[in-house]
């Protein structure tokens, strides 16, 4: 029986994880975010209303579901409370559902300043970060000079530690990047206000996960970005600064590997990427433009247009291995409705560019909103079978639109 399920992106992110987590959360007791920061953008459409989440787990729209932010997440309190207040305005009792690990690293304005200064200095060699400060915050964590949420409540030492951190980074900003230093005083005042508001929701996420599992609860672990952006296993250096593979769910939430029962890999029916870096199947022609338009491929976090290309099963096979993916959810199948031919990359050449393609006949009929596999056109059913054959993993869910109910469930993920 699957009681603990990890949801990860199997490409470069933007696969539609938020919608799937929101859907599966109706069967779960808790949703746990385990890595990344507010560089994530998870879009939910419920009853025609669109909600974009960045830090808060995508189960927050569901009654009775706990939303836990694990210690692997770098937390900007500015971003967190901006999101909290927006949800409260929408009538969602987010603070009744939210808990945050005391071990979460704090992402501070100085981190965003460093991120921006570095990207500007790189010029044409820029990585294409979201400029949110994610990388510098993770650097401070690894260097053991960063501050964590629990430090907010150490009144004797917090001010000194914060001042030392700002002095360290301001030296680089002024003397290397030749930009203005940041004043620590207003940041400290704001953090003190946030600390009071946050305190009732600070918890031991690892212990809470253990309690829930021991009582028979169902846990849903939510990843951000995608496997090909993993700091160790992705297209380095054009990657994010955290581990996006499924194994990170254990590290970022404090559960053991034996407590994970299944891994659901989210796969877009074609491929997209935001920012710089290799993209073997990228299309620079009219087909790429049509994919972008039909899929509304604009980043929920950055507002940048996504690069588009055909499905890349070579990269997906790597994701299957690295993440131990046991089930696949295929998203945005409906975006391919108008294409007469659909291509799938099955091999690269020595330079890492797409070399071998399979051409499959399109179905050229509408699949949007279909909820039963048998109701899909034969061509769409065949395309799903092709993906299963290449990946060796069953496609158990298919998303046919942006709404919560635009889903085909072929097999339960929680069993």
PDB file of C-alpha atoms in Angstrom, residues 224-408:
ATOM      1  CA  UNK A 224      10.023  21.982  -6.967  1.00  0.00           C
ATOM      2  CA  UNK A 225      11.717  22.539 -10.346  1.00  0.00           C
ATOM      3  CA  UNK A 226      12.637  19.325 -12.198  1.00  0.00           C
ATOM      4  CA  UNK A 227      15.187  16.510 -12.111  1.00  0.00           C
ATOM      5  CA  UNK A 228      17.254  17.947 -14.977  1.00  0.00           C
ATOM      6  CA  UNK A 229      17.839  21.042 -12.829  1.00  0.00           C
ATOM      7  CA  UNK A 230      19.297  19.016  -9.947  1.00  0.00           C
ATOM      8  CA  UNK A 231      22.566  20.491  -8.658  1.00  0.00           C
ATOM      9  CA  UNK A 232      24.316  17.096  -8.921  1.00  0.00           C
ATOM     10  CA  UNK A 233      22.433  15.245 -11.661  1.00  0.00           C
ATOM     11  CA  UNK A 234      21.193  18.037 -13.915  1.00  0.00           C
ATOM     12  CA  UNK A 235      22.659  20.020 -16.815  1.00  0.00           C
ATOM     13  CA  UNK A 236      25.332  21.686 -14.677  1.00  0.00           C
ATOM     14  CA  UNK A 237      26.051  24.595 -14.354  1.00  0.00           C
ATOM     15  CA  UNK A 238      22.646  25.522 -15.764  1.00  0.00           C
ATOM     16  CA  UNK A 239      20.827  24.069 -12.780  1.00  0.00           C
ATOM     17  CA  UNK A 240      19.157  25.163  -9.569  1.00  0.00           C
ATOM     18  CA  UNK A 241      21.026  25.172  -6.252  1.00  0.00           C
ATOM     19  CA  UNK A 242      19.253  22.281  -4.557  1.00  0.00           C
ATOM     20  CA  UNK A 243      18.736  18.579  -5.134  1.00  0.00           C
ATOM     21  CA  UNK A 244      15.504  18.099  -7.060  1.00  0.00           C
ATOM     22  CA  UNK A 245      15.696  14.291  -7.272  1.00  0.00           C
ATOM     23  CA  UNK A 246      13.213  12.181  -5.299  1.00  0.00           C
ATOM     24  CA  UNK A 247      15.840  11.198  -2.718  1.00  0.00           C
ATOM     25  CA  UNK A 248      15.899  14.816  -1.597  1.00  0.00           C
ATOM     26  CA  UNK A 249      12.451  14.288  -0.085  1.00  0.00           C
ATOM     27  CA  UNK A 250      14.100  12.310   2.711  1.00  0.00           C
ATOM     28  CA  UNK A 251      16.844  14.855   3.355  1.00  0.00           C
ATOM     29  CA  UNK A 252      14.564  17.870   3.069  1.00  0.00           C
ATOM     30  CA  UNK A 253      11.840  16.591   5.355  1.00  0.00           C
ATOM     31  CA  UNK A 254      13.635  14.278   7.771  1.00  0.00           C
ATOM     32  CA  UNK A 255      12.109  10.924   6.852  1.00  0.00           C
ATOM     33  CA  UNK A 256      13.984   7.728   6.102  1.00  0.00           C
ATOM     34  CA  UNK A 257      14.238   6.160   2.629  1.00  0.00           C
ATOM     35  CA  UNK A 258      12.258   3.159   3.829  1.00  0.00           C
ATOM     36  CA  UNK A 259       9.293   5.436   4.500  1.00  0.00           C
ATOM     37  CA  UNK A 260       8.870   6.302   0.806  1.00  0.00           C
ATOM     38  CA  UNK A 261       6.454   3.954  -0.958  1.00  0.00           C
ATOM     39  CA  UNK A 262       6.191   5.422  -4.463  1.00  0.00           C
ATOM     40  CA  UNK A 263       7.608   8.165  -6.691  1.00  0.00           C
ATOM     41  CA  UNK A 264       5.339   9.911  -9.181  1.00  0.00           C
ATOM     42  CA  UNK A 265       7.250  11.595 -11.995  1.00  0.00           C
ATOM     43  CA  UNK A 266       5.434  14.455 -13.715  1.00  0.00           C
ATOM     44  CA  UNK A 267       6.127  14.514 -17.465  1.00  0.00           C
ATOM     45  CA  UNK A 268       4.921  17.168 -19.872  1.00  0.00           C
ATOM     46  CA  UNK A 269       3.781  15.687 -23.217  1.00  0.00           C
ATOM     47  CA  UNK A 270       6.517  17.760 -24.888  1.00  0.00           C
ATOM     48  CA  UNK A 271       9.518  19.552 -23.375  1.00  0.00           C
ATOM     49  CA  UNK A 272      10.105  23.093 -22.119  1.00  0.00           C
ATOM     50  CA  UNK A 273      12.885  24.958 -20.394  1.00  0.00           C
ATOM     51  CA  UNK A 274      13.236  28.420 -18.831  1.00  0.00           C
ATOM     52  CA  UNK A 275      16.573  30.214 -18.880  1.00  0.00           C
ATOM     53  CA  UNK A 276      19.909  29.239 -20.377  1.00  0.00           C
ATOM     54  CA  UNK A 277      21.428  25.800 -20.813  1.00  0.00           C
ATOM     55  CA  UNK A 278      21.382  22.835 -23.194  1.00  0.00           C
ATOM     56  CA  UNK A 279      18.094  21.734 -24.734  1.00  0.00           C
ATOM     57  CA  UNK A 280      18.610  18.963 -27.329  1.00  0.00           C
ATOM     58  CA  UNK A 281      15.066  18.960 -28.766  1.00  0.00           C
ATOM     59  CA  UNK A 282      14.473  22.718 -28.767  1.00  0.00           C
ATOM     60  CA  UNK A 283      12.504  24.042 -31.731  1.00  0.00           C
ATOM     61  CA  UNK A 284      13.262  27.462 -33.209  1.00  0.00           C
ATOM     62  CA  UNK A 285      10.615  27.263 -35.922  1.00  0.00           C
ATOM     63  CA  UNK A 286       6.873  27.663 -36.367  1.00  0.00           C
ATOM     64  CA  UNK A 287       6.234  24.370 -34.555  1.00  0.00           C
ATOM     65  CA  UNK A 288       8.040  25.678 -31.472  1.00  0.00           C
ATOM     66  CA  UNK A 289       5.968  28.842 -31.597  1.00  0.00           C
ATOM     67  CA  UNK A 290       2.741  26.848 -31.869  1.00  0.00           C
ATOM     68  CA  UNK A 291       3.702  24.709 -28.862  1.00  0.00           C
ATOM     69  CA  UNK A 292       4.424  27.846 -26.870  1.00  0.00           C
ATOM     70  CA  UNK A 293       1.109  29.464 -27.773  1.00  0.00           C
ATOM     71  CA  UNK A 294      -1.037  26.367 -27.304  1.00  0.00           C
ATOM     72  CA  UNK A 295       0.627  25.568 -23.976  1.00  0.00           C
ATOM     73  CA  UNK A 296       0.649  29.186 -22.707  1.00  0.00           C
ATOM     74  CA  UNK A 297       4.306  28.628 -21.914  1.00  0.00           C
ATOM     75  CA  UNK A 298       5.124  31.573 -19.687  1.00  0.00           C
ATOM     76  CA  UNK A 299       6.864  31.022 -16.343  1.00  0.00           C
ATOM     77  CA  UNK A 300       4.573  31.385 -13.311  1.00  0.00           C
ATOM     78  CA  UNK A 301       7.462  32.738 -11.214  1.00  0.00           C
ATOM     79  CA  UNK A 302       9.559  34.687 -13.713  1.00  0.00           C
ATOM     80  CA  UNK A 303       7.076  35.685 -16.410  1.00  0.00           C
ATOM     81  CA  UNK A 304       9.670  34.593 -18.974  1.00  0.00           C
ATOM     82  CA  UNK A 305       8.729  32.747 -22.141  1.00  0.00           C
ATOM     83  CA  UNK A 306       9.651  29.061 -21.976  1.00  0.00           C
ATOM     84  CA  UNK A 307      11.711  27.453 -24.692  1.00  0.00           C
ATOM     85  CA  UNK A 308       9.787  24.597 -26.338  1.00  0.00           C
ATOM     86  CA  UNK A 309      10.662  21.328 -28.068  1.00  0.00           C
ATOM     87  CA  UNK A 310       9.571  17.761 -28.682  1.00  0.00           C
ATOM     88  CA  UNK A 311       9.480  15.111 -25.976  1.00  0.00           C
ATOM     89  CA  UNK A 312      12.975  13.908 -25.012  1.00  0.00           C
ATOM     90  CA  UNK A 313      12.861  10.317 -23.736  1.00  0.00           C
ATOM     91  CA  UNK A 314      16.656  10.214 -23.292  1.00  0.00           C
ATOM     92  CA  UNK A 315      16.431  12.836 -20.574  1.00  0.00           C
ATOM     93  CA  UNK A 316      13.344  11.155 -19.135  1.00  0.00           C
ATOM     94  CA  UNK A 317      15.107   7.806 -18.902  1.00  0.00           C
ATOM     95  CA  UNK A 318      17.813   9.540 -16.884  1.00  0.00           C
ATOM     96  CA  UNK A 319      15.144  10.970 -14.581  1.00  0.00           C
ATOM     97  CA  UNK A 320      13.550   7.551 -14.133  1.00  0.00           C
ATOM     98  CA  UNK A 321      16.909   6.149 -12.979  1.00  0.00           C
ATOM     99  CA  UNK A 322      17.999   9.025 -10.764  1.00  0.00           C
ATOM    100  CA  UNK A 323      14.633   9.428  -9.043  1.00  0.00           C
ATOM    101  CA  UNK A 324      13.468   5.830  -8.886  1.00  0.00           C
ATOM    102  CA  UNK A 325      10.214   6.882 -10.552  1.00  0.00           C
ATOM    103  CA  UNK A 326       7.559   4.170 -10.171  1.00  0.00           C
ATOM    104  CA  UNK A 327       4.601   5.952 -11.773  1.00  0.00           C
ATOM    105  CA  UNK A 328       4.239   8.694 -14.391  1.00  0.00           C
ATOM    106  CA  UNK A 329       1.681  11.458 -14.745  1.00  0.00           C
ATOM    107  CA  UNK A 330       1.544  12.886 -18.271  1.00  0.00           C
ATOM    108  CA  UNK A 331       0.478  16.547 -18.439  1.00  0.00           C
ATOM    109  CA  UNK A 332      -0.630  18.942 -21.175  1.00  0.00           C
ATOM    110  CA  UNK A 333      -1.616  16.178 -23.576  1.00  0.00           C
ATOM    111  CA  UNK A 334      -4.283  18.506 -24.961  1.00  0.00           C
ATOM    112  CA  UNK A 335      -1.610  20.961 -26.177  1.00  0.00           C
ATOM    113  CA  UNK A 336      -0.733  18.453 -28.926  1.00  0.00           C
ATOM    114  CA  UNK A 337      -4.313  18.212 -30.247  1.00  0.00           C
ATOM    115  CA  UNK A 338      -3.697  20.227 -33.412  1.00  0.00           C
ATOM    116  CA  UNK A 339      -0.463  18.597 -34.635  1.00  0.00           C
ATOM    117  CA  UNK A 340      -0.590  16.166 -37.543  1.00  0.00           C
ATOM    118  CA  UNK A 341       2.829  14.710 -36.644  1.00  0.00           C
ATOM    119  CA  UNK A 342       4.309  14.421 -33.163  1.00  0.00           C
ATOM    120  CA  UNK A 343       8.008  13.692 -32.730  1.00  0.00           C
ATOM    121  CA  UNK A 344       9.840  11.901 -29.923  1.00  0.00           C
ATOM    122  CA  UNK A 345      13.619  12.073 -29.483  1.00  0.00           C
ATOM    123  CA  UNK A 346      15.093   8.649 -28.692  1.00  0.00           C
ATOM    124  CA  UNK A 347      18.875   9.254 -29.011  1.00  0.00           C
ATOM    125  CA  UNK A 348      21.548  11.985 -28.988  1.00  0.00           C
ATOM    126  CA  UNK A 349      24.627  12.370 -31.138  1.00  0.00           C
ATOM    127  CA  UNK A 350      28.138  12.641 -29.669  1.00  0.00           C
ATOM    128  CA  UNK A 351      27.725  16.367 -29.083  1.00  0.00           C
ATOM    129  CA  UNK A 352      24.586  15.828 -27.021  1.00  0.00           C
ATOM    130  CA  UNK A 353      22.177  17.074 -29.662  1.00  0.00           C
ATOM    131  CA  UNK A 354      19.011  15.262 -30.654  1.00  0.00           C
ATOM    132  CA  UNK A 355      19.922  12.692 -33.294  1.00  0.00           C
ATOM    133  CA  UNK A 356      17.173  10.111 -33.665  1.00  0.00           C
ATOM    134  CA  UNK A 357      13.480  10.897 -33.752  1.00  0.00           C
ATOM    135  CA  UNK A 358      10.394   8.757 -33.999  1.00  0.00           C
ATOM    136  CA  UNK A 359       7.482  10.328 -35.850  1.00  0.00           C
ATOM    137  CA  UNK A 360       3.981   9.511 -34.640  1.00  0.00           C
ATOM    138  CA  UNK A 361       0.699  10.437 -36.250  1.00  0.00           C
ATOM    139  CA  UNK A 362      -1.233  13.083 -34.362  1.00  0.00           C
ATOM    140  CA  UNK A 363      -4.910  12.767 -33.513  1.00  0.00           C
ATOM    141  CA  UNK A 364      -6.063  16.268 -34.524  1.00  0.00           C
ATOM    142  CA  UNK A 365      -9.143  16.188 -32.349  1.00  0.00           C
ATOM    143  CA  UNK A 366      -9.922  17.729 -28.980  1.00  0.00           C
ATOM    144  CA  UNK A 367      -8.845  15.996 -25.778  1.00  0.00           C
ATOM    145  CA  UNK A 368      -9.354  18.950 -23.429  1.00  0.00           C
ATOM    146  CA  UNK A 369     -11.294  17.950 -20.336  1.00  0.00           C
ATOM    147  CA  UNK A 370     -11.462  14.229 -21.180  1.00  0.00           C
ATOM    148  CA  UNK A 371     -11.642  12.168 -17.972  1.00  0.00           C
ATOM    149  CA  UNK A 372     -11.688   8.590 -19.299  1.00  0.00           C
ATOM    150  CA  UNK A 373      -8.808   6.983 -21.167  1.00  0.00           C
ATOM    151  CA  UNK A 374     -11.165   5.139 -23.505  1.00  0.00           C
ATOM    152  CA  UNK A 375     -12.577   8.490 -24.641  1.00  0.00           C
ATOM    153  CA  UNK A 376      -9.207   9.691 -25.923  1.00  0.00           C
ATOM    154  CA  UNK A 377      -8.620   9.509 -29.697  1.00  0.00           C
ATOM    155  CA  UNK A 378      -6.736   6.399 -30.798  1.00  0.00           C
ATOM    156  CA  UNK A 379      -3.689   8.487 -31.692  1.00  0.00           C
ATOM    157  CA  UNK A 380      -3.542   9.971 -28.190  1.00  0.00           C
ATOM    158  CA  UNK A 381      -3.867   6.535 -26.623  1.00  0.00           C
ATOM    159  CA  UNK A 382      -1.084   5.271 -28.872  1.00  0.00           C
ATOM    160  CA  UNK A 383       1.152   8.209 -27.865  1.00  0.00           C
ATOM    161  CA  UNK A 384       0.709   7.296 -24.186  1.00  0.00           C
ATOM    162  CA  UNK A 385       1.644   3.695 -25.002  1.00  0.00           C
ATOM    163  CA  UNK A 386       4.789   4.890 -26.824  1.00  0.00           C
ATOM    164  CA  UNK A 387       5.880   6.822 -23.739  1.00  0.00           C
ATOM    165  CA  UNK A 388       5.270   3.829 -21.477  1.00  0.00           C
ATOM    166  CA  UNK A 389       7.275   1.587 -23.794  1.00  0.00           C
ATOM    167  CA  UNK A 390      10.272   3.938 -23.786  1.00  0.00           C
ATOM    168  CA  UNK A 391      10.220   4.623 -20.042  1.00  0.00           C
ATOM    169  CA  UNK A 392       9.244   1.218 -18.736  1.00  0.00           C
ATOM    170  CA  UNK A 393       6.961   2.887 -16.203  1.00  0.00           C
ATOM    171  CA  UNK A 394       3.154   3.037 -16.283  1.00  0.00           C
ATOM    172  CA  UNK A 395       1.388   6.306 -17.067  1.00  0.00           C
ATOM    173  CA  UNK A 396      -1.197   6.288 -14.269  1.00  0.00           C
ATOM    174  CA  UNK A 397      -2.521   9.832 -14.635  1.00  0.00           C
ATOM    175  CA  UNK A 398      -3.057  12.102 -17.646  1.00  0.00           C
ATOM    176  CA  UNK A 399      -3.829  15.810 -17.419  1.00  0.00           C
ATOM    177  CA  UNK A 400      -6.062  17.089 -20.214  1.00  0.00           C
ATOM    178  CA  UNK A 401      -6.506  20.702 -19.127  1.00  0.00           C
ATOM    179  CA  UNK A 402      -5.687  23.240 -16.440  1.00  0.00           C
ATOM    180  CA  UNK A 403      -8.647  22.555 -14.138  1.00  0.00           C
ATOM    181  CA  UNK A 404      -8.495  20.297 -11.088  1.00  0.00           C
ATOM    182  CA  UNK A 405     -10.958  17.840 -12.664  1.00  0.00           C
ATOM    183  CA  UNK A 406      -9.297  17.697 -16.092  1.00  0.00           C
ATOM    184  CA  UNK A 407      -7.603  14.421 -15.181  1.00  0.00           C
ATOM    185  CA  UNK A 408      -7.677  10.818 -16.328  1.00  0.00           C
TER     186      UNK A 408
END
